[in-house]
Coordinates of N, CA and C in Angstrom, one line a residue:
M30 N -11.2 -18.1 3.2 CA -11.5 -16.8 2.5 C -10.2 -16.3 1.8
K31 N -10.5 -15.7 0.7 CA -9.5 -15.1 -0.1 C -9.0 -13.7 0.8
K32 N -7.7 -13.4 0.5 CA -7.1 -12.2 1.1 C -6.3 -11.6 0.1
Y33 N -6.8 -10.7 -0.8 CA -6.0 -10.2 -1.8 C -5.3 -9.0 -1.2
T34 N -4.0 -8.8 -1.6 CA -3.3 -7.8 -1.1 C -2.0 -7.7 -2.0
F35 N -0.9 -6.7 -1.7 CA 0.1 -6.4 -2.3 C 1.4 -7.1 -1.5
V36 N 2.1 -7.6 -2.2 CA 3.6 -8.0 -1.7 C 4.6 -7.2 -2.4
I37 N 5.3 -6.4 -1.7 CA 6.1 -5.6 -2.2 C 7.7 -5.9 -2.0
D38 N 8.4 -6.1 -2.9 CA 9.9 -6.4 -2.8 C 10.8 -5.1 -2.8
V39 N 10.8 -4.6 -1.5 CA 11.5 -3.3 -1.4 C 13.1 -3.3 -2.0
D40 N 13.6 -4.4 -2.2 CA 14.9 -4.3 -2.7 C 14.9 -4.2 -4.1
R41 N 13.8 -4.3 -4.7 CA 13.7 -4.1 -6.2 C 13.1 -2.9 -6.7
C42 N 12.6 -2.1 -5.6 CA 12.0 -0.7 -6.0 C 13.1 0.2 -6.1
I43 N 12.9 1.0 -7.4 CA 14.0 2.0 -7.7 C 13.5 3.3 -7.5
G44 N 12.3 3.5 -7.1 CA 11.7 4.8 -6.8 C 11.2 5.7 -8.0
C45 N 11.0 5.0 -9.1 CA 10.6 5.6 -10.3 C 9.2 6.2 -10.4
K46 N 8.4 5.7 -9.4 CA 7.0 6.4 -9.3 C 6.1 6.0 -10.5
G47 N 6.5 4.9 -11.2 CA 5.8 4.3 -12.3 C 4.4 3.8 -11.8
C48 N 4.4 3.2 -10.8 CA 3.1 2.7 -10.2 C 2.3 4.1 -9.9
Q49 N 2.7 5.1 -9.4 CA 1.7 6.1 -9.2 C 1.3 6.7 -10.3
V50 N 1.9 6.9 -11.5 CA 1.6 7.5 -12.6 C 0.6 6.5 -13.4
S51 N 0.9 5.1 -13.3 CA -0.1 4.2 -13.9 C -1.3 4.0 -13.2
C52 N -1.3 4.3 -11.9 CA -2.6 4.3 -11.1 C -3.5 5.5 -11.3
K53 N -2.8 6.6 -11.4 CA -3.5 7.7 -11.8 C -4.2 7.7 -13.1
Q54 N -3.5 7.2 -14.2 CA -4.1 7.1 -15.4 C -5.3 6.1 -15.5
E55 N -5.1 5.0 -14.8 CA -6.1 3.9 -15.0 C -7.2 4.4 -14.2
N56 N -7.1 4.9 -13.2 CA -8.2 5.1 -12.2 C -8.8 6.6 -12.3
G57 N -8.2 7.5 -13.1 CA -8.7 9.0 -13.1 C -8.6 9.5 -11.8
V58 N -7.6 9.3 -11.2 CA -7.3 9.8 -9.8 C -7.1 11.5 -10.0
A59 N -7.8 12.0 -9.2 CA -7.9 13.5 -9.3 C -6.6 14.4 -9.2
L60 N -6.3 15.4 -9.7 CA -5.1 16.2 -9.7 C -4.7 16.5 -8.2
G61 N -3.5 16.4 -7.9 CA -3.2 16.6 -6.4 C -3.3 15.5 -5.5
A62 N -3.9 14.4 -5.9 CA -4.3 13.3 -5.1 C -3.3 12.1 -5.6
C63 N -3.3 11.1 -4.7 CA -2.5 9.9 -5.2 C -3.0 8.7 -4.4
R64 N -3.2 7.5 -5.0 CA -3.6 6.4 -4.4 C -2.4 5.6 -3.9
N65 N -1.3 5.8 -4.3 CA 0.0 4.9 -4.1 C 1.2 5.7 -4.1
A66 N 1.3 6.5 -3.0 CA 2.6 7.4 -3.0 C 3.8 6.5 -2.6
V67 N 4.9 6.9 -3.4 CA 6.3 6.2 -3.1 C 7.1 7.2 -2.2
K68 N 7.2 6.7 -1.1 CA 8.1 7.6 0.0 C 9.5 7.1 -0.1
T69 N 10.4 7.9 0.5 CA 11.6 7.7 0.7 C 12.1 7.6 2.2
V70 N 12.6 6.5 2.6 CA 13.0 6.1 4.0 C 14.7 6.3 4.1
G71 N 15.1 7.3 4.8 CA 16.3 7.6 4.8 C 16.6 8.9 4.2
P72 N 18.0 9.1 3.8 CA 19.2 8.1 4.4 C 19.4 8.2 5.7
M73 N 19.9 7.1 6.2 CA 20.2 6.9 7.6 C 21.5 6.4 7.7
G74 N 22.1 6.6 9.0 CA 23.4 6.0 9.3 C 24.5 7.1 8.9
V75 N 25.9 6.8 9.3 CA 27.1 7.5 9.1 C 28.0 6.9 8.0
Y76 N 28.4 7.6 6.9 CA 29.0 7.1 5.9 C 30.3 6.4 6.5
P77 N 30.7 5.1 5.9 CA 30.4 4.6 4.8 C 29.0 3.7 5.1
N78 N 28.5 3.5 6.1 CA 27.4 2.7 6.5 C 26.1 3.5 6.4
V79 N 25.7 3.7 5.1 CA 24.5 4.6 4.9 C 23.3 3.6 4.1
Q80 N 22.0 3.8 4.5 CA 21.1 3.2 4.1 C 19.8 3.9 3.5
M81 N 19.3 3.7 2.4 CA 18.0 4.5 2.2 C 17.3 3.4 1.1
Y82 N 15.8 3.4 1.2 CA 15.2 2.6 0.4 C 13.8 3.4 0.1
F83 N 13.2 2.9 -0.9 CA 11.8 3.5 -1.3 C 10.6 2.6 -0.9
L84 N 9.5 3.2 -0.3 CA 8.5 2.7 0.2 C 7.2 2.9 -0.4
P85 N 6.7 2.0 -1.3 CA 5.3 2.3 -1.9 C 4.3 2.2 -0.8
S86 N 3.4 3.0 -0.7 CA 2.4 3.1 0.3 C 1.0 3.2 -0.1
P87 N 0.4 2.1 -0.7 CA -1.0 2.0 -1.1 C -1.8 1.7 0.2
C88 N -3.1 1.7 -0.1 CA -4.0 1.2 1.1 C -3.6 -0.1 1.6
Q89 N -3.5 -0.3 2.8 CA -3.0 -1.5 3.3 C -4.0 -2.6 3.5
H90 N -5.3 -2.4 3.1 CA -6.3 -3.4 3.0 C -6.3 -4.3 4.3
C91 N -6.4 -3.6 5.4 CA -6.3 -4.0 6.9 C -7.4 -5.1 7.2
D92 N -6.9 -6.0 8.0 CA -7.8 -7.1 8.6 C -8.9 -6.4 9.5
E93 N -8.7 -5.4 10.1 CA -9.6 -4.6 11.0 C -9.4 -3.1 10.7
P94 N -9.8 -2.5 9.4 CA -9.7 -1.5 8.8 C -10.5 -0.3 9.9
S95 N -9.6 0.6 10.4 CA -10.3 1.7 11.2 C -11.1 2.7 10.4
C96 N -10.9 2.6 9.0 CA -11.7 3.5 8.0 C -13.1 3.1 8.0
V97 N -13.2 1.8 7.9 CA -14.7 1.1 7.9 C -15.3 1.5 9.2
E98 N -14.7 1.2 10.3 CA -15.2 1.3 11.5 C -15.8 2.7 11.8
V99 N -15.2 3.8 11.4 CA -15.7 5.2 11.6 C -16.7 5.6 10.5
C100 N -16.8 4.9 9.4 CA -17.6 5.6 8.2 C -19.1 5.7 8.7
P101 N -19.7 6.7 8.8 CA -21.1 6.9 9.1 C -22.1 6.2 8.3
T102 N -21.9 6.0 7.1 CA -22.9 5.6 6.0 C -22.8 4.3 5.6
G103 N -21.5 3.6 5.8 CA -21.2 2.4 5.3 C -20.6 2.3 4.0
A104 N -20.3 3.6 3.5 CA -19.7 3.7 2.1 C -18.3 3.1 2.1
C105 N -17.6 3.2 3.2 CA -16.3 2.5 3.1 C -16.5 1.1 4.0
Y106 N -16.3 0.1 3.1 CA -16.5 -1.2 3.6 C -15.5 -2.2 3.2
K107 N -15.5 -3.4 3.9 CA -14.4 -4.4 3.5 C -15.3 -5.6 2.8
D108 N -14.8 -5.8 1.6 CA -15.5 -6.9 0.7 C -15.3 -8.3 1.3
P109 N -16.5 -8.9 1.6 CA -16.4 -10.1 2.3 C -15.8 -11.3 1.4
E110 N -15.7 -11.1 0.0 CA -15.2 -12.1 -0.7 C -13.7 -12.1 -0.9
D111 N -13.1 -11.0 -0.8 CA -11.7 -11.0 -1.0 C -10.9 -10.2 0.0
G112 N -11.5 -9.6 1.0 CA -10.9 -8.7 1.9 C -10.3 -7.2 1.5
V113 N -10.7 -7.0 0.3 CA -10.4 -5.5 -0.2 C -11.1 -4.5 0.4
V114 N -10.5 -3.5 1.0 CA -11.3 -2.4 1.6 C -11.7 -1.3 0.4
R115 N -12.9 -1.1 0.4 CA -13.5 -0.3 -1.0 C -14.3 0.8 -0.3
I116 N -14.6 1.9 -1.3 CA -15.4 2.9 -1.1 C -16.6 2.9 -1.9
D117 N -17.7 3.0 -1.7 CA -19.0 3.0 -2.6 C -19.2 4.6 -2.7
R118 N -18.9 5.1 -3.9 CA -19.1 6.7 -4.2 C -20.4 7.0 -4.1
N119 N -21.5 6.1 -4.2 CA -22.9 6.4 -4.3 C -23.3 6.4 -2.9
V120 N -22.7 6.2 -2.0 CA -23.1 6.4 -0.5 C -22.3 7.2 0.2
C121 N -21.2 7.5 -0.2 CA -20.1 8.4 0.5 C -20.6 9.7 0.5
I122 N -20.4 10.5 1.4 CA -20.8 11.9 1.7 C -19.7 12.8 1.9
G123 N -18.5 12.2 1.7 CA -17.4 13.2 1.7 C -16.9 13.8 3.1
C124 N -17.3 13.2 4.2 CA -17.1 13.6 5.5 C -15.6 13.7 5.7
K125 N -14.8 12.8 5.2 CA -13.5 12.6 5.5 C -13.1 11.8 6.9
S126 N -14.3 11.2 7.3 CA -13.9 10.6 8.6 C -12.8 9.3 8.3
C127 N -12.8 8.7 7.3 CA -12.2 7.5 7.0 C -10.7 8.0 6.8
A128 N -10.6 9.3 6.2 CA -9.0 9.7 6.2 C -8.4 10.1 7.4
E129 N -9.3 10.7 8.3 CA -8.8 11.0 9.7 C -8.4 9.9 10.5
A130 N -9.2 8.7 10.4 CA -9.1 7.5 11.1 C -7.8 6.7 10.4
C131 N -7.5 6.6 9.5 CA -6.5 5.8 8.6 C -5.0 6.2 9.2
P132 N -4.3 5.3 10.0 CA -3.0 5.9 10.6 C -2.0 6.0 9.3
Y133 N -2.3 5.4 8.2 CA -1.2 5.5 7.0 C -1.7 6.6 6.0
K134 N -2.9 7.2 6.2 CA -3.2 8.3 5.5 C -3.3 8.2 3.9
V135 N -4.1 7.0 3.6 CA -4.1 6.6 2.2 C -5.5 7.0 1.6
N136 N -6.4 7.4 2.1 CA -7.5 7.9 1.7 C -7.5 9.4 1.3
T137 N -7.9 9.7 0.1 CA -7.8 11.1 -0.3 C -9.2 11.7 -0.8
F138 N -9.3 12.9 -0.9 CA -10.6 13.6 -1.2 C -10.7 13.9 -2.4
N139 N -11.6 13.5 -3.3 CA -11.8 14.0 -4.6 C -12.6 15.2 -4.7
Q140 N -12.1 16.2 -5.1 CA -12.7 17.7 -5.0 C -13.7 17.6 -6.0
E141 N -13.5 17.1 -7.2 CA -14.6 17.4 -8.4 C -15.7 16.5 -7.8
L142 N -15.6 15.4 -7.4 CA -16.8 14.6 -7.2 C -17.3 14.8 -5.7
Q143 N -16.5 15.3 -5.0 CA -17.0 15.6 -3.6 C -17.1 14.2 -2.8
V144 N -16.3 13.2 -2.9 CA -16.3 12.0 -2.3 C -14.8 11.6 -2.1
M145 N -14.7 10.5 -1.2 CA -13.5 9.9 -0.7 C -13.0 9.1 -1.9
D146 N -11.7 8.8 -2.0 CA -11.1 8.0 -3.0 C -9.9 7.1 -2.4
K147 N -9.7 5.9 -2.8 CA -8.6 5.1 -2.2 C -8.4 3.9 -3.3
C148 N -7.4 3.2 -3.1 CA -7.0 2.2 -3.8 C -8.0 1.0 -3.6
N149 N -8.4 0.3 -4.6 CA -9.5 -0.7 -4.4 C -8.8 -2.0 -5.3
L150 N -7.4 -1.9 -5.6 CA -6.7 -3.1 -6.1 C -7.3 -3.3 -7.6
C151 N -7.6 -2.0 -8.1 CA -8.0 -1.9 -9.5 C -9.2 -3.0 -9.8
A152 N -10.2 -2.8 -9.0 CA -11.4 -3.9 -9.1 C -11.8 -3.9 -10.6
Q153 N -11.8 -2.9 -11.4 CA -12.3 -2.8 -12.9 C -11.3 -3.8 -13.7
L154 N -10.1 -3.8 -13.3 CA -9.1 -4.8 -14.0 C -9.2 -6.3 -13.4
R155 N -9.3 -6.4 -12.1 CA -9.4 -7.8 -11.7 C -10.6 -8.6 -12.2
E156 N -11.7 -7.6 -12.4 CA -13.0 -8.3 -13.0 C -12.7 -9.1 -14.3
V157 N -11.8 -8.5 -15.1 CA -11.6 -9.0 -16.4 C -10.3 -9.8 -16.5
G158 N -9.8 -10.2 -15.2 CA -8.8 -11.3 -15.0 C -7.3 -10.7 -15.0
E159 N -7.2 -9.3 -15.0 CA -5.9 -8.6 -15.1 C -5.5 -8.1 -13.7
E160 N -4.1 -7.8 -13.6 CA -3.6 -7.3 -12.5 C -3.9 -5.9 -12.2
P161 N -3.7 -5.3 -11.2 CA -3.8 -3.9 -10.8 C -2.8 -3.2 -11.6
A162 N -3.0 -2.0 -12.2 CA -2.2 -1.0 -13.0 C -0.9 -1.1 -12.6
C163 N -0.6 -0.6 -11.2 CA 0.7 -0.6 -10.6 C 1.6 -1.8 -10.7
V164 N 1.1 -2.9 -10.5 CA 1.8 -4.2 -10.9 C 2.2 -4.5 -12.2
K165 N 1.4 -4.1 -13.0 CA 1.6 -4.4 -14.4 C 2.6 -3.6 -15.1
N166 N 2.6 -2.3 -14.5 CA 3.7 -1.4 -15.1 C 5.0 -1.1 -14.1
C167 N 5.1 -2.0 -13.1 CA 6.3 -1.7 -12.2 C 7.5 -2.4 -13.1
C168 N 8.4 -1.5 -13.4 CA 9.5 -1.9 -14.3 C 10.6 -2.6 -13.4
G169 N 10.6 -2.5 -12.2 CA 11.5 -3.3 -11.4 C 11.2 -4.7 -10.9
H170 N 9.8 -4.8 -11.2 CA 9.1 -6.1 -10.6 C 9.2 -6.0 -9.1
A171 N 8.9 -5.1 -8.6 CA 8.9 -5.0 -7.0 C 7.5 -5.2 -6.5
L172 N 6.4 -4.9 -7.4 CA 5.0 -4.9 -7.0 C 4.5 -6.3 -7.3
H173 N 3.8 -7.1 -6.4 CA 3.1 -8.3 -6.7 C 1.7 -8.3 -6.0
F174 N 0.9 -8.9 -6.7 CA -0.5 -9.1 -6.1 C -1.0 -10.3 -6.1
G175 N -1.8 -10.7 -5.2 CA -2.4 -12.1 -5.2 C -3.1 -12.4 -3.8
D176 N -3.6 -13.5 -3.5 CA -4.2 -14.1 -2.4 C -3.2 -14.6 -1.5
I177 N -2.8 -13.9 -0.4 CA -1.7 -14.5 0.6 C -2.5 -15.5 1.4
N178 N -3.7 -15.8 1.5 CA -4.4 -17.0 1.9 C -4.0 -18.3 1.2
D179 N -3.8 -18.0 0.0 CA -3.6 -19.3 -0.8 C -2.2 -19.6 -1.0
P180 N -1.7 -20.9 -0.3 CA -0.3 -21.2 -0.4 C 0.4 -21.4 -1.7
E181 N -0.5 -21.6 -2.7 CA 0.1 -21.8 -3.9 C 0.1 -20.5 -4.9
S182 N -0.3 -19.6 -4.3 CA -0.3 -18.2 -5.0 C 1.2 -17.7 -5.2
E183 N 1.4 -16.9 -6.1 CA 2.8 -16.3 -6.4 C 3.1 -15.5 -5.2
V184 N 2.4 -14.8 -4.7 CA 2.7 -13.9 -3.4 C 3.1 -14.9 -2.2
S185 N 2.2 -15.8 -2.1 CA 2.7 -16.7 -0.8 C 4.0 -17.3 -1.0
K186 N 4.4 -17.8 -2.1 CA 5.6 -18.4 -2.5 C 6.8 -17.4 -2.3
L187 N 6.4 -16.1 -2.8 CA 7.5 -15.0 -2.5 C 7.8 -14.8 -1.1
L188 N 6.8 -14.8 -0.2 CA 6.9 -14.7 1.2 C 7.6 -15.8 1.8
K189 N 7.2 -17.0 1.4 CA 8.0 -18.2 1.9 C 9.4 -18.3 1.6
E190 N 9.7 -18.0 0.3 CA 11.1 -17.8 -0.3 C 11.9 -16.8 0.5
A191 N 11.3 -15.7 0.9 CA 12.0 -14.5 1.6 C 12.4 -15.0 3.1
G192 N 11.4 -15.8 3.6 CA 11.8 -16.0 5.1 C 11.1 -14.9 6.0
E193 N 10.5 -15.4 7.2 CA 9.9 -14.5 8.1 C 10.7 -13.4 8.5
E194 N 12.1 -13.5 8.6 CA 13.0 -12.3 9.2 C 13.1 -11.3 8.1
H195 N 12.6 -11.4 6.9 CA 12.8 -10.5 5.8 C 11.5 -9.9 5.4
V196 N 10.4 -10.3 6.1 CA 9.0 -10.0 5.7 C 8.5 -9.0 6.8
H197 N 7.9 -7.7 6.3 CA 7.5 -6.8 7.4 C 6.2 -6.2 6.9
T198 N 5.5 -5.6 7.9 CA 4.3 -4.7 7.5 C 4.6 -3.2 8.2
L199 N 3.6 -2.5 7.7 CA 3.8 -1.1 8.4 C 3.4 -1.5 9.8
R200 N 3.5 -0.3 10.8 CA 3.2 -0.5 12.1 C 1.7 -0.7 12.5
D201 N 1.6 -1.7 13.0 CA 0.3 -2.3 13.4 C -0.3 -1.6 14.6
L202 N -1.3 -0.7 14.3 CA -2.1 0.1 15.6 C -3.3 -0.5 16.0
G203 N -3.6 -1.7 15.6 CA -4.7 -2.6 16.0 C -5.5 -2.8 14.7
N204 N -5.1 -2.3 13.7 CA -5.8 -2.5 12.5 C -5.3 -3.7 11.4
A205 N -4.2 -4.2 11.9 CA -3.7 -5.5 11.2 C -3.4 -5.1 9.8
P206 N -2.5 -4.5 9.4 CA -2.3 -4.0 7.8 C -1.9 -5.2 7.0
G207 N -2.4 -5.3 5.9 CA -2.4 -6.6 5.0 C -1.1 -6.7 4.0
V208 N -0.7 -5.3 3.6 CA 0.4 -5.4 2.7 C 1.7 -5.9 3.3
R209 N 2.3 -6.7 2.7 CA 3.6 -7.4 3.1 C 4.8 -6.8 2.3
Y210 N 5.8 -6.4 3.0 CA 7.0 -5.8 2.4 C 8.2 -6.8 2.7
I211 N 9.1 -7.0 1.7 CA 10.2 -8.0 1.8 C 11.5 -7.0 1.5
L212 N 12.3 -7.0 2.6 CA 13.5 -6.4 2.7 C 14.6 -7.2 3.2
R213 N 15.5 -7.6 2.1 CA 16.7 -8.5 2.6 C 17.9 -7.8 2.9
R214 N 18.1 -6.6 2.3 CA 19.4 -6.0 2.2 C 19.4 -4.8 3.0
G215 N 18.8 -4.7 4.1 CA 18.8 -3.6 4.8 C 18.0 -3.7 6.0
E216 N 18.1 -2.5 6.9 CA 17.3 -2.7 8.3 C 16.1 -2.0 8.0
W217 N 14.8 -2.8 8.4 CA 13.5 -2.2 8.3 C 13.3 -1.2 9.2
V218 N 12.7 0.0 8.8 CA 12.5 1.1 9.8 C 10.9 1.1 10.1
D219 N 10.7 1.0 11.4 CA 9.2 1.1 11.8 C 8.7 2.6 11.9
V220 N 8.3 2.8 10.5 CA 8.0 4.2 10.4 C 6.7 4.3 9.6
L221 N 5.7 5.3 9.8 CA 4.5 5.6 9.1 C 4.8 6.3 8.0
P222 N 4.1 6.1 6.9 CA 4.5 6.6 5.6 C 4.4 8.2 5.5
Q223 N 3.5 8.9 6.4 CA 3.4 10.2 6.5 C 4.7 10.8 7.1
D224 N 5.3 10.1 7.9 CA 6.6 10.6 8.5 C 7.8 10.6 7.7
C225 N 7.5 10.1 6.3 CA 8.6 10.2 5.4 C 8.8 11.4 4.6
E226 N 8.0 12.4 4.7 CA 8.0 13.6 3.7 C 9.3 14.2 3.9
E227 N 9.9 14.3 4.9 CA 11.4 14.9 4.9 C 12.3 14.0 5.4
T228 N 13.5 13.9 4.9 CA 14.5 13.0 5.3 C 15.6 13.7 5.8
K229 N 16.3 13.2 6.9 CA 17.6 13.9 7.3 C 18.7 12.8 7.5
R230 N 19.9 13.2 7.1 CA 20.9 12.2 7.1 C 21.4 11.8 8.6
G231 N 21.4 10.5 8.9 CA 21.9 10.2 10.1 C 20.8 9.9 11.1
R232 N 19.5 10.3 10.8 CA 18.5 10.4 11.6 C 18.0 8.8 11.6
K233 N 17.6 8.4 12.7 CA 16.9 7.1 12.9 C 15.4 7.2 12.4
G234 N 15.1 6.6 11.3 CA 13.8 6.9 10.7 C 13.9 7.5 9.4
C235 N 12.9 8.3 9.2 CA 13.0 9.0 7.7 C 12.5 10.4 8.0

């Protein structure tokens, strides 16, 4: 079975938020909402041993998505062909159950349409053989997309090259997040994206 997801090279992310902008333009994301927020982790440590990095935080397209489990109408579902977690706007009633259940807080509410919204790996672009908008517009080449179950895919080769010790996921709360992060030149911090809104120097975490 295919497993489409992101592989994000954190060492190459410069925090420009170009992925956020291109995503909003391509998908018509509502004002005040975001499908792929770029968070700041840190700064941490004591000078001169200080660390900070940027953390793109799209939907994790989990193997066991809690958003799917709690959706009362079946609008939020996992595509059996590629593992992508999607929302059917025609079935969604806007109850926000998925947003409350998601530990990464990546589901947002579209006020205009009164339905939930989230990353679907730019399904409309993938259907015509293109990559997601955020990947195409990442100037640092930090974002990559593909089938991690295919050992010959670009993302699988990137993960293999990086080595297991440098490959991370967000905290697994039983939902098995699918996005992989590569961090070679720093210490990975086990922090949820919503905890990164405010940073304090010297604090363990962000």
